[in-house]
Structures are given as structure tokens and as C-alpha cells.
Tab-separated table of C-alpha atoms in Angstrom:
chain	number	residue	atom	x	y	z
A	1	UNK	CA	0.000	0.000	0.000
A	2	UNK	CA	2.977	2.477	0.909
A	3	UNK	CA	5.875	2.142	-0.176
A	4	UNK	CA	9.553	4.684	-0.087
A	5	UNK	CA	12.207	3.905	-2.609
A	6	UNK	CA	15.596	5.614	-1.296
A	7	UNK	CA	13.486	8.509	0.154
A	8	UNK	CA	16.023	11.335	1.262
A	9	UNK	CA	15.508	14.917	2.924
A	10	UNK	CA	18.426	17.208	4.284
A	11	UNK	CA	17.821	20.412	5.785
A	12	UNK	CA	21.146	22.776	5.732
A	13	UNK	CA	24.297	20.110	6.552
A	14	UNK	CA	21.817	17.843	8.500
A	15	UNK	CA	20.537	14.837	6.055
A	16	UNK	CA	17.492	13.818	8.466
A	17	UNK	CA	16.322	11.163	6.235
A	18	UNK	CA	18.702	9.057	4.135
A	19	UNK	CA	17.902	6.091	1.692
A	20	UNK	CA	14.724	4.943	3.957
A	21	UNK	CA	13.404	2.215	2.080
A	22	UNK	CA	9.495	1.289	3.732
A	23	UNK	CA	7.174	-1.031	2.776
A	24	UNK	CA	3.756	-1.221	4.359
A	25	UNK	CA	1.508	-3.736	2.753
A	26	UNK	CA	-2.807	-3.221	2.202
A	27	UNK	CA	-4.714	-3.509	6.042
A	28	UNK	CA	-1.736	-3.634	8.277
A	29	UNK	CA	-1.248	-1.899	11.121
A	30	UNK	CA	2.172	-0.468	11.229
A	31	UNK	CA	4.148	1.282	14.511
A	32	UNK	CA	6.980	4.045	13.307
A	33	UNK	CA	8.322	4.552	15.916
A	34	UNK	CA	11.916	6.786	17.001
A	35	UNK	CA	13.103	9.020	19.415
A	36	UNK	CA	13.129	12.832	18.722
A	37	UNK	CA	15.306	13.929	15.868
A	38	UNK	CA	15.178	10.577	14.637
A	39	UNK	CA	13.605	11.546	11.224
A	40	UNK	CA	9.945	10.000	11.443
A	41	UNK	CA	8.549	13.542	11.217
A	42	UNK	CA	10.274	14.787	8.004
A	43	UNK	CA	9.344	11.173	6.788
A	44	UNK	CA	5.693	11.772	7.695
A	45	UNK	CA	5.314	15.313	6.334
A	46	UNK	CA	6.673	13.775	3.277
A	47	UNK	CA	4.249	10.842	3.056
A	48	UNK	CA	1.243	13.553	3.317
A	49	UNK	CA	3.165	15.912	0.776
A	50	UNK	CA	3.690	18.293	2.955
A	51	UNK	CA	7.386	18.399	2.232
A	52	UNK	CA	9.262	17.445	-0.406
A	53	UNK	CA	11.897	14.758	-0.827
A	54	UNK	CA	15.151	15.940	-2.181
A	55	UNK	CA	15.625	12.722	-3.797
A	56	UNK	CA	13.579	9.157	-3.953
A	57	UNK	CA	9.834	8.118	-4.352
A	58	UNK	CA	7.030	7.312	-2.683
A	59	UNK	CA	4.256	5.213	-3.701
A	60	UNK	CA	0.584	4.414	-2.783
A	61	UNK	CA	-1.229	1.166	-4.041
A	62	UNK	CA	2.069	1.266	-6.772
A	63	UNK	CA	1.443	4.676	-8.277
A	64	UNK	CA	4.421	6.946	-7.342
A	65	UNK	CA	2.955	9.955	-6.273
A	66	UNK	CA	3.905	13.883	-6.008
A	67	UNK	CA	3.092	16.644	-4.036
A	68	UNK	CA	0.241	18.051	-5.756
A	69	UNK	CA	-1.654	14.837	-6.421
A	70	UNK	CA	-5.059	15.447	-4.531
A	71	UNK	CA	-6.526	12.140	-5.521
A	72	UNK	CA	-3.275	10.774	-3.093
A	73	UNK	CA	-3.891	12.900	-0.934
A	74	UNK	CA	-7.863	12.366	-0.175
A	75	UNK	CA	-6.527	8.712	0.269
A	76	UNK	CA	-4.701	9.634	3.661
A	77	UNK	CA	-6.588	10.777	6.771
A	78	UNK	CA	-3.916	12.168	9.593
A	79	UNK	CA	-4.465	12.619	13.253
A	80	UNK	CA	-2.006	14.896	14.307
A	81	UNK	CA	-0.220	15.114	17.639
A	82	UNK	CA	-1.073	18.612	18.265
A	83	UNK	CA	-5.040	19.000	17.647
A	84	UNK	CA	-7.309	21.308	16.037
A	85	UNK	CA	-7.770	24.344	17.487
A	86	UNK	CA	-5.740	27.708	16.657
A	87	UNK	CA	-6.889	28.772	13.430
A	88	UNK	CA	-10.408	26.749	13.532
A	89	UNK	CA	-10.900	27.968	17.036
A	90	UNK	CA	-13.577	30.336	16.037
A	91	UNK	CA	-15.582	27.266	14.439
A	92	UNK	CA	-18.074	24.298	16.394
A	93	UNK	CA	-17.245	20.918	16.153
A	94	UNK	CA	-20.073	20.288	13.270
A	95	UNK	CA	-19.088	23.584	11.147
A	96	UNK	CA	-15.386	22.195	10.934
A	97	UNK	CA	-16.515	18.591	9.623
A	98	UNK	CA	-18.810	20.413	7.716
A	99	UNK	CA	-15.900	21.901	5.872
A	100	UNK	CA	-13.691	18.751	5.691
A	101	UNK	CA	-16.286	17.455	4.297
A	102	UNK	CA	-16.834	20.130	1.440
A	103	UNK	CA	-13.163	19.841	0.531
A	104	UNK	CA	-12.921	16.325	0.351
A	105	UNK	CA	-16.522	15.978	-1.207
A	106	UNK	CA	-17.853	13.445	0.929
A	107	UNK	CA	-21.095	12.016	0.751
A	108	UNK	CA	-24.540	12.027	2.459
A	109	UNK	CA	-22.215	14.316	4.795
A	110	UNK	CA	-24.671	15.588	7.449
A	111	UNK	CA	-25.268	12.048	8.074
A	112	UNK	CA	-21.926	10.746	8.166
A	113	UNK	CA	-21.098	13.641	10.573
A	114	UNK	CA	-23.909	12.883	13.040
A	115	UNK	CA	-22.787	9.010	12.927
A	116	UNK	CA	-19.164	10.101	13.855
A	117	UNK	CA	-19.845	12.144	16.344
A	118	UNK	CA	-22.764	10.438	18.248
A	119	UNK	CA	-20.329	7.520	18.312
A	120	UNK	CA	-17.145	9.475	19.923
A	121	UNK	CA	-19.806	11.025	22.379
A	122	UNK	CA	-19.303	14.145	20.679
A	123	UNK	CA	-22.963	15.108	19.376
A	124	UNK	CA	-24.599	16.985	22.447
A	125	UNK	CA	-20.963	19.172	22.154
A	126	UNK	CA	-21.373	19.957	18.000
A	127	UNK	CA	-22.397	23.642	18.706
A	128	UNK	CA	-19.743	24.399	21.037
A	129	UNK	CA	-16.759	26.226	19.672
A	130	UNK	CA	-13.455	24.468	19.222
A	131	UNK	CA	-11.834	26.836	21.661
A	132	UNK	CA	-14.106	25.634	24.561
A	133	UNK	CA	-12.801	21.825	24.038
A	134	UNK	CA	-10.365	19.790	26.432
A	135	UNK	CA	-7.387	18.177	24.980
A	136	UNK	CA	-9.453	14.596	25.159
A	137	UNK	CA	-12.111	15.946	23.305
A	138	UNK	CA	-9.837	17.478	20.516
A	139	UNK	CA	-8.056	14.360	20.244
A	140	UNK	CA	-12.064	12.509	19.930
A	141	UNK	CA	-12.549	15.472	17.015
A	142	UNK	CA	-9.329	15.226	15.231
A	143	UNK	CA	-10.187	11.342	14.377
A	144	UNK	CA	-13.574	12.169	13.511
A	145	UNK	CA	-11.884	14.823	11.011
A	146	UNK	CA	-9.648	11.950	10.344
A	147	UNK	CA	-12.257	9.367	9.289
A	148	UNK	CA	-15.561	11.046	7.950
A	149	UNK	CA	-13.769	11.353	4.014
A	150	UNK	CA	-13.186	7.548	4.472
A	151	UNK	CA	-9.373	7.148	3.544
A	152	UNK	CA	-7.875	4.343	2.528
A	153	UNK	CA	-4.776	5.475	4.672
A	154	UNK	CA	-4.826	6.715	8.226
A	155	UNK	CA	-1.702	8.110	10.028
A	156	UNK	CA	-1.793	8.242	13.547
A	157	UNK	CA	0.527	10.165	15.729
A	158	UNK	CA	-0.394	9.541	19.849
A	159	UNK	CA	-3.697	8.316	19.147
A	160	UNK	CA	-4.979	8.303	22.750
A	161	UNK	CA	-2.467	11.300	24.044
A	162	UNK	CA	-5.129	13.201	26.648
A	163	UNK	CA	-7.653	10.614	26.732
A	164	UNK	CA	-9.473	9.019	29.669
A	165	UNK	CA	-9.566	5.297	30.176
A	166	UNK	CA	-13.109	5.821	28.587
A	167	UNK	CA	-11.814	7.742	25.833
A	168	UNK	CA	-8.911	5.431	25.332
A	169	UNK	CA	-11.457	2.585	24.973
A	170	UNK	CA	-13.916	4.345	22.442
A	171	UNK	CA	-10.223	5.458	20.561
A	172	UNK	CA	-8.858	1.489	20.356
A	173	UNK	CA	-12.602	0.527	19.604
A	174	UNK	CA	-12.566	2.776	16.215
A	175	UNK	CA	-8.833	1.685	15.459
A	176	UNK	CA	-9.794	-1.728	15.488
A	177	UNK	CA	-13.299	-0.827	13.364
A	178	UNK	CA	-11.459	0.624	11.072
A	179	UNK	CA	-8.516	-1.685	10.542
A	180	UNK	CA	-11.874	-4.455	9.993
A	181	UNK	CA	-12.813	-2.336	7.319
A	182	UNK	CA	-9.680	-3.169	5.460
A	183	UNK	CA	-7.569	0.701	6.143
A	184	UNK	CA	-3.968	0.538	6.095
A	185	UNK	CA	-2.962	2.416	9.178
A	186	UNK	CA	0.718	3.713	11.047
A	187	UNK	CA	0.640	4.564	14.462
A	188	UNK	CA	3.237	6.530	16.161
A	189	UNK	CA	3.189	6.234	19.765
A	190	UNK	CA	5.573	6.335	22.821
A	191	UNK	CA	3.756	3.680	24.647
A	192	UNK	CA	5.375	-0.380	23.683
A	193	UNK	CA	1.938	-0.985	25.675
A	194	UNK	CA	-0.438	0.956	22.619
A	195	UNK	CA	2.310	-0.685	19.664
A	196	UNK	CA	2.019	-4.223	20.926
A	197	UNK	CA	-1.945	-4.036	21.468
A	198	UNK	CA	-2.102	-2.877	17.788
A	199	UNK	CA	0.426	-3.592	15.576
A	200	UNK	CA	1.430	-6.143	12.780
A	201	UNK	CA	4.731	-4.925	12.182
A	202	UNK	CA	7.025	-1.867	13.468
A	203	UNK	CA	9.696	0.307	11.811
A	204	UNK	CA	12.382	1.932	13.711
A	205	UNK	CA	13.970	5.144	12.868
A	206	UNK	CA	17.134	6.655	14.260
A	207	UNK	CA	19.590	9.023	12.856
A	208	UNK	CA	17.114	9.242	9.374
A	209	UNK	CA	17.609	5.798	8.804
A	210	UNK	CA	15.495	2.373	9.274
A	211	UNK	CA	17.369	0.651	12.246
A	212	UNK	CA	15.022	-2.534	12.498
A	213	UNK	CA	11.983	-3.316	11.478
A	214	UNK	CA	9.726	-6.417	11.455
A	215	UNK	CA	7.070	-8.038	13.353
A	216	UNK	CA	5.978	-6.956	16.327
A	217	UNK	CA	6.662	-9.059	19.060
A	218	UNK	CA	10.125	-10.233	17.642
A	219	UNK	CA	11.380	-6.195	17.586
A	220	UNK	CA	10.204	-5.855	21.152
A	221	UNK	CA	11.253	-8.361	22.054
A	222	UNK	CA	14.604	-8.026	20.754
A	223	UNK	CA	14.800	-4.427	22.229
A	224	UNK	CA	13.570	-5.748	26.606
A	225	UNK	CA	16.425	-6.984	28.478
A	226	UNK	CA	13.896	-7.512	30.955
A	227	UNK	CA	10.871	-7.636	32.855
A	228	UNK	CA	9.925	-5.928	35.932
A	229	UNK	CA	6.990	-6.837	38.485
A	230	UNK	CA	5.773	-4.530	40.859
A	231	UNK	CA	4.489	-6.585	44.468
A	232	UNK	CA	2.631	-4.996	46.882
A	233	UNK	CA	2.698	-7.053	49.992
A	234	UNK	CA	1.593	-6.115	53.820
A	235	UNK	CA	5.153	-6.642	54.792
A	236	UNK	CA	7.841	-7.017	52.830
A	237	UNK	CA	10.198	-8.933	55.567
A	238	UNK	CA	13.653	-10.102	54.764
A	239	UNK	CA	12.665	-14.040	54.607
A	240	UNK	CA	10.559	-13.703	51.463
A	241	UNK	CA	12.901	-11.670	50.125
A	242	UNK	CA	16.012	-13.578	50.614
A	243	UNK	CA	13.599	-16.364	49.011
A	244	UNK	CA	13.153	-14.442	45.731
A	245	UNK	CA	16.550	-13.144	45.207
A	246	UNK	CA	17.296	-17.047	45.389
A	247	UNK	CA	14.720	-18.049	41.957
A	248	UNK	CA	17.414	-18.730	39.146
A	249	UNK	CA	15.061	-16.128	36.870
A	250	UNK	CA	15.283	-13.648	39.151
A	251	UNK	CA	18.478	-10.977	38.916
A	252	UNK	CA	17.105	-7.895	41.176
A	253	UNK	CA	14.962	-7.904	44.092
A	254	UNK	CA	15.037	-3.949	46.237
A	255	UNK	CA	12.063	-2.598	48.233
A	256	UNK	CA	10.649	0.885	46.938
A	257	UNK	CA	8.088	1.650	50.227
A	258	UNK	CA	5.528	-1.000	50.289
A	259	UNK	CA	6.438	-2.702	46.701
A	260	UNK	CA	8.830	-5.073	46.234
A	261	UNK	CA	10.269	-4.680	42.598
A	262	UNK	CA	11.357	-7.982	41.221
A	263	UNK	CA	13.851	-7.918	38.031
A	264	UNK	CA	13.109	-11.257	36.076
A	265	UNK	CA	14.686	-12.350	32.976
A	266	UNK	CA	12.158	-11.653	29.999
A	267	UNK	CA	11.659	-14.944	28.103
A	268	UNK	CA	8.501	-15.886	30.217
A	269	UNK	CA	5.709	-14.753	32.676
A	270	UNK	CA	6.727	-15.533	36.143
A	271	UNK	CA	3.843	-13.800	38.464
A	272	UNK	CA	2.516	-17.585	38.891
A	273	UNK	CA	5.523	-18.452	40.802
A	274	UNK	CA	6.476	-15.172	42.555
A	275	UNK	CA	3.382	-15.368	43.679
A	276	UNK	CA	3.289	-18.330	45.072
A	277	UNK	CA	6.408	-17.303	46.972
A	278	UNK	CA	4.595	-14.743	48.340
A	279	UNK	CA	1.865	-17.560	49.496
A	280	UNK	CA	4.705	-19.815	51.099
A	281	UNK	CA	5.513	-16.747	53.770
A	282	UNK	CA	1.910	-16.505	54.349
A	283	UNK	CA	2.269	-13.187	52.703
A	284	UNK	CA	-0.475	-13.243	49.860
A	285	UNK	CA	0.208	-10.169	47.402
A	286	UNK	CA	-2.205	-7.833	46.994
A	287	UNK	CA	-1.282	-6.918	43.656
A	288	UNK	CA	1.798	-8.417	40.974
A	289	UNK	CA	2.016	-5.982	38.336
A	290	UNK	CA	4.756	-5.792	35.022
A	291	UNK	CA	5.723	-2.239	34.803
A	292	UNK	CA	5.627	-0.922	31.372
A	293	UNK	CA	8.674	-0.616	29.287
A	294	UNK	CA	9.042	2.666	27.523
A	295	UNK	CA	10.375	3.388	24.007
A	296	UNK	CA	13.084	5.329	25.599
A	297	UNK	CA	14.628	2.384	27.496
A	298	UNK	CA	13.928	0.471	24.209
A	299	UNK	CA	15.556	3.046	22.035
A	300	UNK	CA	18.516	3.290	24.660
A	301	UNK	CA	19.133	-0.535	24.437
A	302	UNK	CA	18.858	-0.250	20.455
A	303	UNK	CA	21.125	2.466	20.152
A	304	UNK	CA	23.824	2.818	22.807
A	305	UNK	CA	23.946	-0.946	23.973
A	306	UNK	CA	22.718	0.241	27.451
A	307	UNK	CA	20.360	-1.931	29.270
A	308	UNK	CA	17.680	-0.156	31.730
């Protein structure tokens, strides 16, 4: 479906993207992901012809594509980090699909519109102004803005950012709706948590090039030294944890408060037996929890050889 053929872009002495070389095939769900400066922006404004490559092509469904091809471009809907609001801030939620909807021609539109907004919970808020939404609602609006032309293509950049676990769960529900519906969409996120509940395949950038990609749970995988479990216990005393420093899969065992964090190696899940540790010192845990790995460790580990 997309696909970059020695796509470069240098601004001044700094090349940001060099010889990238992507390939994202029709209905997958694909995580670029990279740490700041890494490129994936200049690579995205390129993808939506918003800038243009000094040298190499791009190509959607095989065509190769330029900047001023609007057909491409209706193909793509975007949900940007930062949402709408400066310049449309005068406008209500309905008047601004209203006029995505004019420009990209779409439909039965005061249908669609009502449809997209009832189901983000949106529709008793279409005749407030933009300015008067919270950052969970703009991020609701922006995919609604995202969606209502029907692209064949979405890009998604921090899909939940601002959203409550209610949001978050009407957000994966319309991912996951739309991805049914056979839409090739890239999600950039910061959270391994968000890539490994959607994603086929990831892409890793770093320095403007492609460091690794593939699917997902072999690139994560590859990137976690290990995994960390969070116990909270009524007491941690010395016994039990003299008895988990002493597991063969454990390497770390410190007390932060009431938790007791547990370093484990990261080929399997090992809350079963920790806690039935836990049991045997008539200490049941109240909770065992794996603490989420962030991209930073991962890009860390990737890039410098640390482990964190």
C-alpha cells in the first residue's frame, strides 16, 4: 500500500532522512516509531506531501505519487499530535466537519457527521466552539476529522495522548473498526503498551535511517532486556525476600516503600511463581504488576547498547 524507494531529505548540513526504504503492505497496522530527531517527522510530512523529498519516491497502491496529487492525498486521513484548534478555534465541532467534508466531497455528509460524532460522544458538544474543548475531546474530534472522508490510509501520531480510560477505549474501539474495514494504518506512539496491542509490524527510525523493522513481538522483544513486576505485599520482611533473590530467573529484588520490585529475565511470565512465593511466607500479594517498558529504554538498548 505504501511504499519509499531511497526517500532522502536534508535540511542545511543535517541529512534527516537518508535512503529509507518502507514497505507497508494493504490492512496492516504499522508502529513508526523513534526518538526525537530521529527523522519520522520529516518522513511523515513527506508521506502527506507536505514536504518534499530531495531525492527518492514514494508510492501508494504502486502509483508513485507527487506533491500536488489530490486524488493521493484524499486517500490519507492524519491525526495529528497537536489538535485542532488555533486557526479553527472560532468554528463548532459540526461547522469544521462540515468543511472537511466540502473539501474532500464526501457524501450524504450531514449524516456521516452525526454518525461520527454520536459515536465518539461528541454530538450533544457539536455547537460548542473548538476553543471551549479539552485536549481529550480534541483528540475525539481530530479522528472524527480523520475518518468522515473515508481514507484508505490513516496516520496516527499519539492516538490516545489526553484521553481518559473511557476515551482510550472508544479510541482502540474505532482503530480496530477501522482496521476491519480493510484501512492501512501507522501509528506513532511512545507507549510499547499501545504498539504491541495494535500492531502487525514496526519500523524503527534513528539518525534518518530504518534501524530494524519487522514483526511486532520479535522487535520488542529483541529491544527488553527484561521484565519488571511490581508486588505490593503487607510486609515485605527479609525471609521472602532472601527467598526471591534465590529463583534462578530472578536478577534484582530492592524494596521501593511498600512494593517489592522484582527484576526477572524476559523470556517468560513468572507472576505464577512469585506469587506463590509470596503464598509460602503466608504473605499473599495484593497486587503483581509488570511495569511498562518505555520506548526510551527500548531506544537506549537499540542504540547505545545500554540496558535499563
Amino acid at each position: 500500500m505504501i511504499q519509499t524507494v531511497d526517500l532522502c531529505k536534508r535540511f542545511g548540513r543535517q541529512q534527516v532522512v537518508q535512503n529509507l526504504n518502507l514497505a507497508i503492505a494493504k490492512g496492516e497496522i504499522y508502529g513508526f516509531l523513534g526518538p526525537n530527531g530521529a527523522g519520522k517527522t520529516t518522513t511523515v510530512r513527506m508521506l502527506l506531501g507536505l514536504t518534499v523529498p530531495d531525492s527518492g519516491t514514494i508510492r501508494i497502491n504502486g502509483e508513485v505519487v507527487s506533491r500536488n496529487d489530490s486524488f493521493y492525498r484524499n486517500q490519507i486521513g492524519v491525526v495529528p499530535e497537536k489538535h485542532p484548534s488555533g486557526m479553527w478555534k472560532w468554528m463548532s465541532a459540526y461547522e469544521y466537519l462540515q468543511l472537511f467534508c466540502r473539501l474532500y466531497s464526501v457524501e450524504q455528509a450531514e449524516m456521516k457527521i452525526e454518525e461520527i460524532l454520536t459515536r465518539l460522544q461528541l454530538w450533544p458538544h457539536r455547537h460548542k466552539y473548538i476553543r471551549q474543548f479539552s485536549r481529550g475531546m480534541l483528540q475525539k474530534l481530530s479522528f472524527a476529522r480523520a475518518t468522515i472522508h473515508n481514507p484508505q490510509i490513516l496516520l496516527l501520531d499519539e492516538p490516545i495522548s489526553g484521553l481518559d480510560p473511557y476515551g482510550i477505549s472508544q479510541i482502540r474501539d474505532l482503530i480496530a473498526q477501522e482496521h476491519a474495514k480493510g484501512k492501512t494504518i501507522i501509528i506513532s506512539s511512545h507507549l510499547l503498551s499501545e504498539i504491541e496491542k495494535f500492531c502487525t509490524r514496526v519500523g524503527i527510525m534513528y539518525g534518518g535511517q530504518l534501524v530494524q523493522q519487522g514483526p511486532t513481538k520479535e522487535v520488542i522483544a529483541s529491544l527488553i532486556v527484561n521484565r519488571v513486576y511490581h508486588i505490593d505485599v503487607e510486609t515485605a520482611d527479609e525471609a521472602l525476600l532472601e527467598s526471591l533473590r534465590a529463583q534462578s530467573f530472578v536478577s534484582e529484588v530492592k524494596v521501593e516503600g511498600r512494593l517489592i520490585v522484582v527484576t526477572v529475565d524476559k523470556n517468560d511470565d513468572y507472576r505464577k511463581q512469585l506469587s506463590k512465593i509470596c503464598f509460602d511466607h503466608n504473605l499473599p500479594p495484593l497486587l503483581i504488576q509488570e511495569q511498562a517498558h518505555s520506548l526510551e529504554e527500548a531506544f537506549l538498548s537499540l542504540t547505545q547498547g545500554e540496558q535499563k
